Tab-separated table of C-alpha atoms in Angstrom:
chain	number	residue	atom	x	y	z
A	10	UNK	CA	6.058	5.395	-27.188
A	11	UNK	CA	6.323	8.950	-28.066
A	12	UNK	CA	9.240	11.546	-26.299
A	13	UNK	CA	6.566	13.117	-23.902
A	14	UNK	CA	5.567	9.628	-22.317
A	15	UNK	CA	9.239	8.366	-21.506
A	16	UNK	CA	9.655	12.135	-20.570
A	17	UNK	CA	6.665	11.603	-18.103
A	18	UNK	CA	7.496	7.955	-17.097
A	19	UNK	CA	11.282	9.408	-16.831
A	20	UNK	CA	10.601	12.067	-14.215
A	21	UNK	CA	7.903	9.812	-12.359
A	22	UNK	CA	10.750	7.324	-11.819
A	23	UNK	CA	13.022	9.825	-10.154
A	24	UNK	CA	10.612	11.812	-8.514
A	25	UNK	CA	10.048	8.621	-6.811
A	26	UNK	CA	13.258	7.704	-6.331
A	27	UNK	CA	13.423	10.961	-4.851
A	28	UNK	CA	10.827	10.717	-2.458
A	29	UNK	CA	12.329	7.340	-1.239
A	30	UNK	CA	15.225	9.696	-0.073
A	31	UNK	CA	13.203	11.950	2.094
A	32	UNK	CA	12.459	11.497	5.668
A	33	UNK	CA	10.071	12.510	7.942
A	34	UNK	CA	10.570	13.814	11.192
A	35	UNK	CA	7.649	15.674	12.444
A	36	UNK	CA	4.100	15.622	11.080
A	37	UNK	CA	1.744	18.330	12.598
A	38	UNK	CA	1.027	22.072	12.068
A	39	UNK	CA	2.906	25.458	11.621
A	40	UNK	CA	3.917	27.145	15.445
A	41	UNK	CA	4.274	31.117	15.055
A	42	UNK	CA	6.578	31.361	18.166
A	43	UNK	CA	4.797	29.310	20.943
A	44	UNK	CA	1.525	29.628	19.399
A	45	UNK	CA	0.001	26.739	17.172
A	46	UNK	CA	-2.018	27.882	14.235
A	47	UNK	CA	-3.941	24.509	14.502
A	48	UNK	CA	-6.789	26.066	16.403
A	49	UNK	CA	-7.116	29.069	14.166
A	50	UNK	CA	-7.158	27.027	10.841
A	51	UNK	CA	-9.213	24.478	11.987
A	52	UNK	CA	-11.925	27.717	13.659
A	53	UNK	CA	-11.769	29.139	10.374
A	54	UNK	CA	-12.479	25.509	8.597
A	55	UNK	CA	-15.975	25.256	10.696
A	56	UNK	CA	-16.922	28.251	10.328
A	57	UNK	CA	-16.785	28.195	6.546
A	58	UNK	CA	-17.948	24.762	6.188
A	59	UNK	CA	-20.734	26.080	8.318
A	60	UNK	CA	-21.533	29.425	5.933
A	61	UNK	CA	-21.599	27.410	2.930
A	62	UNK	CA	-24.240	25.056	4.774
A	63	UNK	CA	-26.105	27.826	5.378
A	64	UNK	CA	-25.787	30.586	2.322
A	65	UNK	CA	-24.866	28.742	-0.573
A	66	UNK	CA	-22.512	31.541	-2.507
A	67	UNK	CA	-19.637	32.234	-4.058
A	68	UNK	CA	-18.352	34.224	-1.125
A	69	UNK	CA	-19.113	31.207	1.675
A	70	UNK	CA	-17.121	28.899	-1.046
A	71	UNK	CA	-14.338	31.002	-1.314
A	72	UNK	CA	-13.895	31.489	2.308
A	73	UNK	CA	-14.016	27.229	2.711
A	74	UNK	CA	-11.480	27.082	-0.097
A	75	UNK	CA	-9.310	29.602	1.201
A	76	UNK	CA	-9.471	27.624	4.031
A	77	UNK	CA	-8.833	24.097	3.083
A	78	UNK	CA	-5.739	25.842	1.463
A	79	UNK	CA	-4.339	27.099	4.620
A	80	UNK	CA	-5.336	23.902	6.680
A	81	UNK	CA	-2.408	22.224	4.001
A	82	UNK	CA	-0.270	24.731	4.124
A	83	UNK	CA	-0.129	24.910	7.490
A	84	UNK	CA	0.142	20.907	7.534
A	85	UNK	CA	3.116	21.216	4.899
A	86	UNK	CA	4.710	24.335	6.974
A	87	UNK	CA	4.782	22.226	9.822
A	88	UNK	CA	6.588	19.119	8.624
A	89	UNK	CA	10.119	18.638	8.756
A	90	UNK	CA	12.043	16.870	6.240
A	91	UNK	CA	15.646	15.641	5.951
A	92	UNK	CA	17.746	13.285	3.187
A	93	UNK	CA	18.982	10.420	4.526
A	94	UNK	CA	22.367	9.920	3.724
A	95	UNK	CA	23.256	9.223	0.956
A	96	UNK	CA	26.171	9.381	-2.351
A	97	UNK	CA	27.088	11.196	-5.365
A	98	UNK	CA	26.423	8.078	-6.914
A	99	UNK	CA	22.478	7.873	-5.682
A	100	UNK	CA	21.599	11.397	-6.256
A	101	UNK	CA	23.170	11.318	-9.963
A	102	UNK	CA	20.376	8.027	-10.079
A	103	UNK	CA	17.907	10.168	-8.803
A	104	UNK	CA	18.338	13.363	-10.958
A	105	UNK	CA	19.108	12.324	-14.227
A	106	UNK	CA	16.146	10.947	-15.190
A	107	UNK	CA	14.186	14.048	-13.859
A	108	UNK	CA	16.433	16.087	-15.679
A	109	UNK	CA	16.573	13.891	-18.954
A	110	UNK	CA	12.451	13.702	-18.628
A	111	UNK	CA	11.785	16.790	-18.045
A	112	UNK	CA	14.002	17.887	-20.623
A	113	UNK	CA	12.259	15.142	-23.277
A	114	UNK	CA	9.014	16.836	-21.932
A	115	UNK	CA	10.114	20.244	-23.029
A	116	UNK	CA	11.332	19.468	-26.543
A	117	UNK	CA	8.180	17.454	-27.349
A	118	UNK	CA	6.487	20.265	-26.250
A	119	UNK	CA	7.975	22.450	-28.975
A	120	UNK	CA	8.141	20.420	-31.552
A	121	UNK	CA	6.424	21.432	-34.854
A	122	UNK	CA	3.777	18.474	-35.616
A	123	UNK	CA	4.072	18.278	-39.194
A	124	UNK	CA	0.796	17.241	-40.984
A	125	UNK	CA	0.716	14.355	-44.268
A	126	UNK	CA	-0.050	16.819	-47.230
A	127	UNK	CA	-2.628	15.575	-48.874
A	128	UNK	CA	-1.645	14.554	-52.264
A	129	UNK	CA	-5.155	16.253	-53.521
A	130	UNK	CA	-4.509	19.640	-52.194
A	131	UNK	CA	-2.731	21.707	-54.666
């Protein structure tokens, strides 16, 4: 196994760990004040979805991309997450192997690959 895979199988680990930590509170989308940007992203998702059906260009795609995008931010925005509790001793489990990962990541990243000379070449 080379340095980048236990990098990436390093930093999976705790990510997960990570994300065993995390709790969810609330699941819906993004208030401004009093007002819920659910009906305004989801307008502006049917209204794309229903210019692309119609004119096929790069425009009507953009505008349906654009958004999809906010329809998850807006999703993400709205959620509220907390860490359970927890001690020094679980978050050191959780970050070192991020840490040692993503550091294993970087160095194989810059390491010189050396090629075999070719005992032809002169």
């Amino acid at each position: 196994m080379t340095k980048r895979n236990v990098g990436w199988v390093l930093v999976i680990i705790g990510l997960f760990m990570l994300f065993k930590m995390v709790r969810v509170s609330s699941f819906g989308f993004y208030r401004i004040g009093r007002v819920s940007t659910s009906a305004i992203v989801l307008v502006l998702l049917i209204i794309s979805a229903i210019a692309v059906v119609v004119n096929k260009n790069k425009f009507t795609w953009g505008c349906f991309v654009m958004s999809l995008c906010l329809l998850v931010v807006a999703l993400v925005l709205g959620t509220e997450l907390y860490f359970a509790y927890s001690s020094l001793t679980d978050i050191l489990l959780v970050f070192v192997p991020v840490v040692v990962g993503t550091g294993l990541i970087i160095k194989s990243t810059f390491e010189k690959h050396h090629k075999k000379a070719n005992k032809y070449e002169y």
